[in-house]
Amino acid sequence: MPGIVSRSICFALAALGPWPAAQDPADRVQEALRNRIEAAGYPLAMSVRGERIYSTQALPTFYERRVYAAAWSDGHRPLPAAWELLQALRAADREGLRPTSYHLLPLEASLAGTTASRPGTWSATQLVDLDLLLTDAFLIYGSHLLAGRVDPMTVQSEWIAVRRERDLIAHLETALAKGSVRAALTDLLPDHPGYRQLRDALARYRALAAAGGWAMIADGPTLAPGDSGPRVVALRRRLVVTDGPLGGDGDSYDAELEAAVRRFQARHGLDADGVAGTATLTALNVPVDSRVQQIAVNLERWRWLPENLGDEYIIVNVADFSLEVVRAGRRELSMRVVVGRPYRRTPVFSDRITYLVFNPYWHVPANLAVQDILPQIKSDPGYLARQGMKVFRAREDSTFEEVDPGSIDWAAVTPANFSFRFRQDPGPANALGRVKFMFPNRFNVYLHDTPTRTLFEKAERDFSSGCIRIEKPLELADYLMRDDSNWTPEKIRAAIAAGAEETVRLPKPPIIHLLYWTAMADEDSTVRFRRDLYNRDAAVLAALSEPPPTP
């Protein structure tokens, strides 16, 4: 009887067909990924192993495009790309970024003791966690390499960035298909020698920090050639760390030490007089860790720039008080500039110079008229006449009529009842000089000449109300008009000599970038630091330490 029952069961089971095959491991991971992502909603609200997922829109879109198939495993174990990304994340500090911002610790814990050739044994849950963390790490780190970790407008309202863009989801798909994750991340970096040189500088200064940096020079009076003593010894030792060996007597401020001080001063935008005064000693005593942070901040600023600065462009570095014209990678023209005072900061943005104005009138902005010109008039009745300024009063129909400044009771005029406009005629005293270079923008800033030439001799030149005064206006006009036969250098000077205002459109409007770099590196590995004129570095540094923003 038992045998008959067993055979009957076997025949019945055979009639039902073969047993269903066990679910494929890759299908199990795919199904688990779908369930985890769909349960988290859109935009995504998810944590994995205690780590917040930051790419709340890009990550679900990435998996939806691939029908939730795992990106970093085959259903059994991680793919080599997982270890490749881990290595790339470990090197994030090379770019001035924090590796721990990209799930480095949980990823290292997950992959600990395993390699691409010996991946170990993994459950579906472990593979799903790993997939989500790796994808989020790539998307977040990639977005930071591409466009910066910080949105500059959240820390400086007068900073307008033109950031690079890329479809990071497609970029990741291509990287996985080609097995080139690290190369794909490298491809997102700014492709400019200035960035690479500054990144090399970061490595050098980190090495200096690891070696102990440099000792501080004790407070005391100015050190000058001919001096001697322990503070001179400390000065020499300090310069040896960053500038290389120095000859001469260790305790004497000799010619060799004076030359080294001059080089240091030039690198730091100081008066290169060879005397270690207050400003020089302050710069010498900036700790190496602070210089490392300063370089990291300026690497971040590079990542805020457009994909391409242009084949021909003008750069104004506000913190360096300098202007350069670059064409095909070569510097064609350079000059000193005067920029805005700390309470009237020159903004940062990119635009195109579209026209020039010879012998410009200066239509005084309303805020300057009230804050600067009105007090001058009240204290000096002859001020307007000497400055060649005319006064216009507002009418009821919102137009303006010229009035005799002598007919106005200036003592009774206050900021509250001020209803005038001031216009300065062209001439030797005109605040804009002989020519202005226009790139219309919401900040109403531009480049212009100035009658106050002595300011260019100062090391730090923050004296303007936001616009940029340039040292060589005629040379810049000649360069920009070089392809227009109607405007030779001789004709430009003749037009200026005529004294009448004239507007001239540029045949090829060049790109202009107003930038703010407090650390730069040259081709010869020289690192140049500048004082943080507007106290902008600290805000960027603090933002770099916060949790990653959503890309």
Coordinates of C-alpha atoms in Angstrom, one line a residue:
M1 CA 0.0 0.0 0.0
P2 CA 2.7 2.5 0.9
G3 CA 4.4 1.9 -2.5
I4 CA 1.2 2.4 -4.4
V5 CA 0.5 5.8 -2.6
S6 CA 4.1 7.0 -3.3
R7 CA 3.8 6.1 -7.0
S8 CA 0.4 7.9 -7.1
I9 CA 1.9 11.1 -5.7
C10 CA 4.8 11.0 -8.1
F11 CA 2.4 10.6 -11.1
A12 CA 0.3 13.5 -9.8
L13 CA 3.4 15.8 -9.4
A14 CA 4.6 14.8 -12.8
A15 CA 1.3 15.9 -14.3
L16 CA 1.9 19.4 -12.8
G17 CA 5.1 19.9 -14.8
P18 CA 8.7 20.7 -13.6
W19 CA 9.5 22.5 -10.3
P20 CA 9.8 26.4 -10.8
A21 CA 13.5 27.4 -11.0
A22 CA 14.9 29.4 -8.1
Q23 CA 14.8 33.2 -8.7
D24 CA 18.0 34.5 -10.4
P25 CA 20.2 36.5 -7.8
A26 CA 20.4 39.5 -10.1
D27 CA 16.6 39.5 -10.4
R28 CA 16.3 39.4 -6.6
V29 CA 18.6 42.5 -6.2
Q30 CA 16.7 44.3 -9.0
E31 CA 13.4 43.7 -7.3
A32 CA 14.8 44.8 -3.9
L33 CA 16.2 48.0 -5.5
R34 CA 12.8 48.8 -7.0
N35 CA 11.0 48.2 -3.7
R36 CA 13.5 50.3 -1.7
I37 CA 13.4 53.2 -4.2
E38 CA 9.7 53.2 -4.8
A39 CA 9.0 53.1 -1.0
A40 CA 11.2 56.2 -0.5
G41 CA 9.1 58.3 -2.8
Y42 CA 10.1 61.1 -5.2
P43 CA 12.1 63.1 -4.5
L44 CA 13.8 60.5 -2.6
A45 CA 13.8 60.4 1.2
M46 CA 16.1 57.6 2.1
S47 CA 19.0 56.6 4.4
V48 CA 21.2 53.6 3.9
R49 CA 23.2 52.2 6.8
G50 CA 22.7 55.5 8.6
E51 CA 23.9 57.6 5.6
R52 CA 21.5 60.0 4.0
I53 CA 21.1 59.7 0.2
Y54 CA 21.6 63.1 -1.2
S55 CA 20.9 62.7 -4.9
T56 CA 17.2 62.7 -4.2
Q57 CA 16.1 63.2 -7.9
A58 CA 19.1 62.0 -9.9
L59 CA 19.4 58.6 -8.2
P60 CA 15.8 57.4 -8.7
T61 CA 15.9 58.6 -12.3
F62 CA 19.2 56.7 -12.9
Y63 CA 17.6 53.4 -11.6
E64 CA 14.3 54.0 -13.5
R65 CA 16.2 54.4 -16.7
R66 CA 17.9 51.0 -16.2
V67 CA 14.6 49.4 -15.0
Y68 CA 16.2 49.1 -11.5
A69 CA 19.0 46.7 -12.6
A70 CA 21.9 46.9 -10.2
A71 CA 24.8 49.1 -11.4
W72 CA 27.6 47.9 -9.2
S73 CA 27.0 44.1 -8.9
D74 CA 26.0 41.1 -10.9
G75 CA 23.6 39.7 -8.3
H76 CA 26.3 37.6 -6.6
R77 CA 29.1 40.0 -5.8
P78 CA 30.3 43.6 -6.5
L79 CA 31.8 44.4 -9.8
P80 CA 35.4 45.8 -10.1
A81 CA 33.9 49.3 -10.6
A82 CA 32.9 49.3 -7.0
W83 CA 36.5 49.2 -5.8
E84 CA 37.5 51.6 -8.5
L85 CA 35.1 54.2 -7.3
L86 CA 36.2 53.6 -3.7
Q87 CA 39.8 54.5 -4.7
A88 CA 38.6 57.6 -6.4
L89 CA 36.7 58.7 -3.3
R90 CA 39.7 58.2 -1.1
A91 CA 41.5 60.7 -3.4
A92 CA 38.8 63.4 -3.1
D93 CA 41.0 65.4 -0.7
R94 CA 43.4 65.9 -3.6
E95 CA 40.8 68.3 -5.1
G96 CA 40.3 70.1 -1.8
L97 CA 37.1 68.1 -1.0
R98 CA 36.4 65.8 2.0
P99 CA 36.3 62.1 1.1
T100 CA 33.9 61.4 4.1
S101 CA 31.3 63.5 2.4
Y102 CA 30.8 60.7 -0.2
H103 CA 29.9 57.7 2.0
L104 CA 33.5 56.7 2.3
L105 CA 33.4 55.2 5.7
P106 CA 30.4 52.8 5.2
L107 CA 31.7 51.9 1.7
E108 CA 35.1 51.0 3.2
A109 CA 33.4 49.0 5.9
S110 CA 31.3 47.1 3.3
L111 CA 34.2 46.4 1.1
A112 CA 36.8 45.7 3.9
G113 CA 38.7 42.5 3.4
T114 CA 37.6 42.0 -0.1
T115 CA 39.0 42.8 -3.5
A116 CA 37.8 42.7 -7.1
S117 CA 39.5 39.3 -7.5
R118 CA 38.3 38.0 -4.1
P119 CA 35.0 39.7 -3.6
G120 CA 33.7 37.4 -0.8
T121 CA 30.0 36.3 -0.3
W122 CA 27.2 38.9 -0.4
S123 CA 23.5 38.8 0.4
A124 CA 20.9 40.6 -1.7
T125 CA 20.4 43.2 1.1
Q126 CA 24.1 43.9 1.3
L127 CA 24.4 44.4 -2.5
V128 CA 21.4 46.7 -2.6
D129 CA 22.9 48.9 0.2
L130 CA 26.2 49.0 -1.6
D131 CA 24.6 49.9 -4.9
L132 CA 22.7 52.8 -3.5
L133 CA 25.7 54.2 -1.6
L134 CA 28.0 53.9 -4.6
T135 CA 25.5 55.5 -7.0
D136 CA 24.9 58.4 -4.7
A137 CA 28.6 58.8 -4.0
F138 CA 29.3 59.0 -7.8
L139 CA 26.5 61.4 -8.5
I140 CA 27.3 63.7 -5.6
Y141 CA 31.1 63.7 -6.0
G142 CA 30.7 64.1 -9.8
S143 CA 28.4 67.1 -9.3
H144 CA 30.9 68.7 -7.0
L145 CA 33.8 68.2 -9.4
L146 CA 31.7 69.5 -12.2
A147 CA 30.1 72.6 -10.7
G148 CA 31.5 73.0 -7.2
R149 CA 30.3 71.7 -3.8
V150 CA 29.0 75.1 -2.8
D151 CA 26.5 77.4 -4.5
P152 CA 28.3 80.7 -4.4
M153 CA 25.2 82.8 -4.3
T154 CA 24.3 81.2 -0.9
V155 CA 27.4 82.6 0.7
Q156 CA 27.9 85.8 -1.4
S157 CA 25.0 87.5 -3.0
E158 CA 27.2 89.5 -5.4
W159 CA 28.7 86.3 -6.8
I160 CA 27.0 85.1 -10.0
A161 CA 28.5 81.8 -11.2
V162 CA 28.2 80.4 -14.7
R163 CA 28.6 76.7 -13.8
R164 CA 29.4 73.8 -16.1
E165 CA 26.7 71.3 -16.9
R166 CA 26.6 67.6 -17.8
D167 CA 24.1 64.8 -17.8
L168 CA 25.6 63.0 -14.8
I169 CA 23.2 60.1 -15.1
A170 CA 24.3 59.4 -18.7
H171 CA 27.9 60.0 -17.7
L172 CA 27.7 57.3 -15.0
E173 CA 26.0 54.9 -17.4
T174 CA 28.8 55.4 -19.9
A175 CA 31.5 55.0 -17.2
L176 CA 30.0 51.7 -16.1
A177 CA 29.6 50.4 -19.6
K178 CA 33.3 51.2 -20.4
G179 CA 34.6 50.2 -17.0
S180 CA 36.2 53.6 -16.6
V181 CA 34.8 55.1 -13.4
R182 CA 37.9 57.0 -12.3
A183 CA 38.5 58.4 -15.8
A184 CA 34.9 59.6 -15.9
L185 CA 35.3 61.5 -12.7
T186 CA 38.6 63.0 -13.9
D187 CA 36.8 64.2 -17.0
L188 CA 34.5 66.3 -14.9
L189 CA 37.3 68.5 -13.5
P190 CA 38.1 72.0 -14.9
D191 CA 40.3 71.5 -17.9
H192 CA 42.6 74.4 -17.3
P193 CA 46.3 74.6 -16.3
G194 CA 45.4 77.1 -13.5
Y195 CA 43.3 74.5 -11.7
R196 CA 45.9 71.7 -12.1
Q197 CA 48.7 73.9 -10.9
L198 CA 46.8 75.0 -7.9
R199 CA 45.9 71.3 -7.1
D200 CA 49.6 70.5 -7.2
A201 CA 50.2 73.4 -4.9
L202 CA 47.6 71.9 -2.5
A203 CA 49.6 68.7 -2.4
R204 CA 52.9 70.6 -1.7
Y205 CA 51.4 72.6 1.1
R206 CA 49.9 69.5 2.7
A207 CA 53.3 67.9 2.6
L208 CA 54.7 71.0 4.3
A209 CA 52.0 70.6 7.0
A210 CA 52.7 66.9 7.4
A211 CA 56.4 67.9 8.0
G212 CA 55.5 70.3 10.7
G213 CA 55.0 73.5 8.7
W214 CA 56.9 76.5 9.9
A215 CA 57.5 78.2 13.2
M216 CA 56.1 81.6 14.0
I217 CA 58.3 84.7 14.1
A218 CA 58.0 86.4 17.5
D219 CA 56.2 89.7 17.8
G220 CA 58.5 92.7 17.7
P221 CA 59.6 95.7 15.7
T222 CA 60.2 95.8 12.0
L223 CA 63.2 93.8 10.7
A224 CA 65.4 95.4 8.1
P225 CA 68.7 94.9 6.4
G226 CA 71.5 95.2 8.9
D227 CA 69.6 93.8 11.8
S228 CA 70.6 90.6 13.7
G229 CA 69.4 88.5 16.5
P230 CA 67.0 85.6 17.2
R231 CA 64.1 87.1 15.2
V232 CA 66.3 87.4 12.1
V233 CA 67.2 83.7 12.5
A234 CA 63.5 82.8 12.8
L235 CA 62.8 84.9 9.6
R236 CA 65.5 83.1 7.7
R237 CA 64.2 79.7 8.8
R238 CA 60.7 80.6 7.9
L239 CA 61.6 81.6 4.4
V240 CA 63.7 78.5 3.9
V241 CA 60.6 76.3 4.3
T242 CA 58.7 77.9 1.3
D243 CA 61.5 79.6 -0.7
G244 CA 64.4 77.1 -0.5
P245 CA 67.9 77.3 1.0
L246 CA 69.4 80.7 1.7
G247 CA 73.1 81.5 1.9
G248 CA 74.7 84.0 4.2
D249 CA 75.1 84.3 8.0
G250 CA 72.2 82.8 9.9
D251 CA 71.7 85.6 12.4
S252 CA 72.3 88.6 10.0
Y253 CA 69.8 90.4 7.8
D254 CA 72.1 90.3 4.8
A255 CA 71.5 90.9 1.1
E256 CA 70.6 87.3 0.6
L257 CA 67.8 87.5 3.2
E258 CA 66.7 90.9 1.9
A259 CA 66.3 89.4 -1.6
A260 CA 64.3 86.4 -0.2
V261 CA 62.0 88.8 1.7
R262 CA 61.4 90.8 -1.5
R263 CA 60.4 87.5 -3.3
F264 CA 58.1 86.6 -0.5
Q265 CA 56.5 90.1 -0.6
A266 CA 56.0 89.9 -4.4
R267 CA 54.3 86.5 -4.0
H268 CA 51.9 87.9 -1.4
G269 CA 51.0 91.1 -3.1
L270 CA 52.9 93.3 -0.7
D271 CA 55.2 96.2 -1.2
A272 CA 58.4 94.5 -2.2
D273 CA 60.7 96.8 -0.2
G274 CA 62.8 94.0 1.4
V275 CA 61.8 95.1 4.9
A276 CA 59.8 92.8 7.2
G277 CA 57.2 95.2 8.5
T278 CA 53.8 94.5 10.1
A279 CA 52.1 93.4 6.9
T280 CA 55.0 91.1 5.8
L281 CA 55.3 89.6 9.3
T282 CA 51.6 88.9 9.4
A283 CA 51.7 87.1 6.1
L284 CA 54.8 85.1 7.2
N285 CA 53.0 84.0 10.3
V286 CA 49.9 82.7 8.6
P287 CA 49.9 79.0 9.6
V288 CA 50.5 76.3 7.0
D289 CA 47.0 74.8 7.7
S290 CA 45.4 78.1 6.9
R291 CA 47.3 78.2 3.6
V292 CA 46.0 74.7 2.8
Q293 CA 42.5 75.8 3.5
Q294 CA 43.0 78.9 1.3
I295 CA 44.1 76.8 -1.6
A296 CA 41.1 74.4 -1.2
V297 CA 38.7 77.4 -1.2
N298 CA 40.2 78.6 -4.5
L299 CA 40.1 75.2 -6.1
E300 CA 36.3 75.3 -5.3
R301 CA 36.1 78.7 -7.0
W302 CA 37.7 77.2 -10.2
R303 CA 34.9 74.7 -10.2
W304 CA 32.3 77.5 -10.4
L305 CA 33.7 78.7 -13.7
P306 CA 32.3 78.0 -17.2
E307 CA 33.3 75.0 -19.2
N308 CA 35.5 77.2 -21.4
L309 CA 36.8 80.6 -20.5
G310 CA 37.0 81.5 -24.2
D311 CA 39.6 81.5 -26.9
E312 CA 40.1 85.2 -26.1
Y313 CA 39.0 86.6 -22.7
I314 CA 39.7 89.2 -20.1
I315 CA 40.2 88.3 -16.5
V316 CA 40.0 90.7 -13.6
N317 CA 41.2 89.2 -10.4
V318 CA 39.7 91.5 -7.8
A319 CA 41.7 90.1 -4.9
D320 CA 44.9 90.5 -6.9
F321 CA 44.0 94.0 -8.3
S322 CA 45.0 92.8 -11.7
L323 CA 43.7 92.5 -15.3
E324 CA 44.9 90.2 -18.0
V325 CA 44.0 89.8 -21.6
V326 CA 44.4 86.2 -22.8
R327 CA 44.3 84.9 -26.3
A328 CA 44.9 81.3 -27.4
G329 CA 46.4 80.6 -23.9
R330 CA 48.9 83.5 -24.1
R331 CA 48.8 86.7 -22.1
E332 CA 48.5 89.6 -24.5
L333 CA 48.2 92.4 -22.1
S334 CA 48.3 93.0 -18.3
M335 CA 47.8 95.9 -16.0
R336 CA 46.9 96.9 -12.5
V337 CA 43.4 97.8 -11.4
V338 CA 41.6 99.6 -8.6
V339 CA 38.5 97.7 -7.2
G340 CA 35.7 98.4 -4.8
R341 CA 36.1 99.2 -1.2
P342 CA 35.1 96.4 1.3
Y343 CA 31.8 98.1 1.8
R344 CA 31.2 98.6 -1.9
R345 CA 32.4 95.3 -3.2
T346 CA 33.2 94.6 -6.8
P347 CA 30.9 91.7 -7.8
V348 CA 31.9 88.4 -9.5
F349 CA 30.4 87.3 -12.8
S350 CA 31.1 86.7 -16.5
D351 CA 29.8 88.8 -19.4
R352 CA 30.9 90.3 -22.7
I353 CA 32.3 93.8 -23.3
T354 CA 30.0 95.1 -26.1
Y355 CA 31.0 98.8 -26.5
L356 CA 33.3 101.6 -25.5
V357 CA 32.5 105.2 -24.7
F358 CA 35.2 107.8 -25.4
N359 CA 35.0 111.0 -23.3
P360 CA 32.1 109.6 -21.2
Y361 CA 29.8 111.7 -19.1
W362 CA 29.5 110.4 -15.6
H363 CA 25.9 110.1 -14.5
V364 CA 26.4 109.8 -10.7
P365 CA 24.5 106.8 -9.3
A366 CA 21.8 107.9 -6.8
N367 CA 23.5 106.2 -3.8
L368 CA 26.8 107.9 -4.5
A369 CA 25.1 111.2 -5.1
V370 CA 23.5 111.1 -1.6
Q371 CA 26.4 109.4 0.3
D372 CA 29.4 111.0 -1.4
I373 CA 28.6 114.1 -3.4
L374 CA 26.0 115.8 -1.2
P375 CA 28.3 116.0 1.9
Q376 CA 31.0 117.5 -0.3
I377 CA 28.6 120.2 -1.6
K378 CA 27.5 121.1 1.9
S379 CA 31.1 121.5 3.1
D380 CA 32.5 123.2 -0.1
P381 CA 30.1 125.4 -2.2
G382 CA 32.6 125.4 -5.1
Y383 CA 32.9 121.7 -5.3
L384 CA 30.4 121.2 -8.2
A385 CA 32.0 123.9 -10.4
R386 CA 35.5 122.5 -9.9
Q387 CA 34.4 119.0 -10.7
G388 CA 32.6 120.1 -13.9
M389 CA 29.3 118.8 -12.5
K390 CA 25.8 119.8 -13.5
V391 CA 22.7 119.5 -11.4
F392 CA 19.3 118.3 -12.6
R393 CA 16.0 118.4 -10.6
A394 CA 13.2 115.9 -11.0
R395 CA 9.9 117.3 -12.5
E396 CA 6.4 116.1 -11.8
D397 CA 6.4 114.2 -15.1
S398 CA 9.4 112.2 -14.0
T399 CA 11.8 114.0 -16.3
F400 CA 14.7 116.1 -15.2
E401 CA 15.6 119.8 -15.9
E402 CA 19.0 121.4 -15.4
V403 CA 19.1 123.9 -12.5
D404 CA 21.6 126.4 -11.2
P405 CA 23.3 124.8 -8.2
G406 CA 23.6 128.2 -6.6
S407 CA 19.8 128.5 -6.5
I408 CA 19.5 125.5 -4.2
D409 CA 19.6 125.6 -0.4
W410 CA 21.9 122.7 0.0
A411 CA 21.7 122.9 3.8
A412 CA 18.1 122.0 3.7
V413 CA 18.7 119.0 1.4
T414 CA 18.7 115.6 3.1
P415 CA 18.8 112.0 1.9
A416 CA 15.1 111.8 2.6
N417 CA 14.1 114.8 0.4
F418 CA 16.9 114.4 -2.2
S419 CA 15.4 114.9 -5.7
F420 CA 18.5 115.7 -7.9
R421 CA 20.8 114.0 -10.3
F422 CA 24.4 114.9 -10.9
R423 CA 26.2 114.6 -14.2
Q424 CA 29.9 115.2 -14.7
D425 CA 31.0 116.5 -18.1
P426 CA 33.9 115.0 -20.0
G427 CA 37.2 116.5 -19.1
P428 CA 40.4 116.1 -17.1
A429 CA 38.5 115.8 -13.8
N430 CA 35.9 113.3 -15.0
A431 CA 35.9 110.3 -12.6
L432 CA 35.6 107.9 -15.6
G433 CA 38.6 109.4 -17.4
R434 CA 38.9 109.2 -21.1
V435 CA 37.2 105.9 -21.9
K436 CA 34.9 103.3 -20.3
F437 CA 34.4 99.7 -21.3
M438 CA 30.8 98.6 -21.0
F439 CA 29.3 95.1 -20.4
P440 CA 25.7 96.0 -19.2
N441 CA 24.9 94.1 -16.0
R442 CA 22.5 94.4 -13.0
F443 CA 25.4 95.6 -10.8
N444 CA 26.0 98.6 -13.1
V445 CA 29.8 98.0 -12.9
Y446 CA 32.3 98.4 -15.8
L447 CA 35.9 99.1 -16.6
H448 CA 37.1 102.7 -16.9
D449 CA 40.0 105.1 -17.0
T450 CA 40.6 107.4 -14.0
P451 CA 42.4 110.8 -13.4
T452 CA 43.7 109.5 -10.1
R453 CA 46.8 107.7 -11.4
T454 CA 48.8 107.6 -8.2
L455 CA 46.5 104.9 -6.7
F456 CA 48.1 102.4 -9.1
E457 CA 51.3 102.7 -7.2
K458 CA 49.9 101.2 -4.1
A459 CA 50.1 97.5 -3.4
E460 CA 46.5 97.1 -2.3
R461 CA 44.1 99.1 -4.4
D462 CA 40.5 98.9 -3.0
F463 CA 39.4 102.6 -3.4
S464 CA 36.5 102.5 -5.9
S465 CA 32.7 102.3 -5.5
G466 CA 32.5 98.9 -7.2
C467 CA 33.6 99.7 -10.7
I468 CA 37.1 98.8 -11.9
R469 CA 39.6 101.5 -12.7
I470 CA 42.3 100.3 -15.1
E471 CA 45.9 101.3 -15.5
K472 CA 46.2 101.2 -19.3
P473 CA 42.8 102.2 -20.8
L474 CA 44.2 103.3 -24.2
E475 CA 46.2 100.2 -24.6
L476 CA 43.1 98.1 -23.9
A477 CA 41.1 100.2 -26.3
D478 CA 43.8 99.7 -29.0
Y479 CA 43.8 96.0 -28.5
L480 CA 40.0 95.6 -28.6
M481 CA 39.7 97.7 -31.8
R482 CA 42.7 96.3 -33.6
D483 CA 40.6 94.6 -36.3
D484 CA 38.6 97.7 -37.1
S485 CA 40.4 99.9 -39.6
N486 CA 38.2 102.8 -38.7
W487 CA 39.6 102.9 -35.2
T488 CA 43.4 102.8 -35.4
P489 CA 45.4 104.0 -32.3
E490 CA 45.8 107.4 -34.0
K491 CA 42.0 107.7 -34.6
I492 CA 41.2 106.7 -31.1
R493 CA 43.5 109.4 -29.7
A494 CA 42.0 112.0 -32.1
A495 CA 38.5 111.1 -30.9
I496 CA 39.5 111.5 -27.3
A497 CA 41.3 114.8 -28.0
A498 CA 38.0 116.1 -29.6
G499 CA 36.4 116.0 -26.2
A500 CA 32.9 114.9 -27.3
E501 CA 31.3 111.7 -26.0
E502 CA 31.3 109.0 -28.6
T503 CA 30.0 105.4 -28.3
V504 CA 31.8 102.7 -30.4
R505 CA 30.5 99.1 -30.8
L506 CA 33.2 96.4 -30.6
P507 CA 33.6 94.2 -33.7
K508 CA 34.3 91.1 -31.6
P509 CA 32.9 91.5 -28.1
P510 CA 35.3 89.7 -25.8
I511 CA 34.3 87.7 -22.7
I512 CA 35.2 89.3 -19.4
H513 CA 35.5 87.3 -16.2
L514 CA 35.4 89.2 -12.9
L515 CA 36.9 86.7 -10.5
Y516 CA 38.1 86.6 -6.9
W517 CA 41.2 84.4 -6.3
T518 CA 43.2 84.6 -3.1
A519 CA 45.5 81.8 -4.1
M520 CA 47.0 81.1 -7.5
A521 CA 49.8 78.9 -8.8
D522 CA 52.0 79.6 -11.8
E523 CA 53.6 77.3 -14.4
D524 CA 56.9 77.5 -12.5
S525 CA 55.2 76.2 -9.4
T526 CA 55.2 79.6 -7.7
V527 CA 52.3 79.9 -5.3
R528 CA 50.9 83.4 -4.9
F529 CA 48.6 84.3 -2.0
R530 CA 46.5 87.4 -1.6
R531 CA 44.8 89.0 1.4
D532 CA 41.1 88.1 1.6
L533 CA 40.0 91.6 0.9
Y534 CA 36.3 91.1 1.2
N535 CA 36.4 88.3 3.9
R536 CA 34.9 85.8 1.4
D537 CA 37.1 82.8 2.1
A538 CA 35.7 82.0 5.5
A539 CA 32.2 81.6 4.2
V540 CA 33.2 79.3 1.4
L541 CA 35.4 77.2 3.8
A542 CA 32.5 76.8 6.2
A543 CA 30.2 75.8 3.4
L544 CA 32.7 73.2 2.2
S545 CA 32.4 71.5 5.7
E546 CA 28.6 71.3 5.7
P547 CA 26.7 68.2 4.5
P548 CA 26.6 68.0 0.7
P549 CA 23.8 70.0 -1.0
T550 CA 21.5 68.2 -3.4
P551 CA 22.9 68.3 -6.9

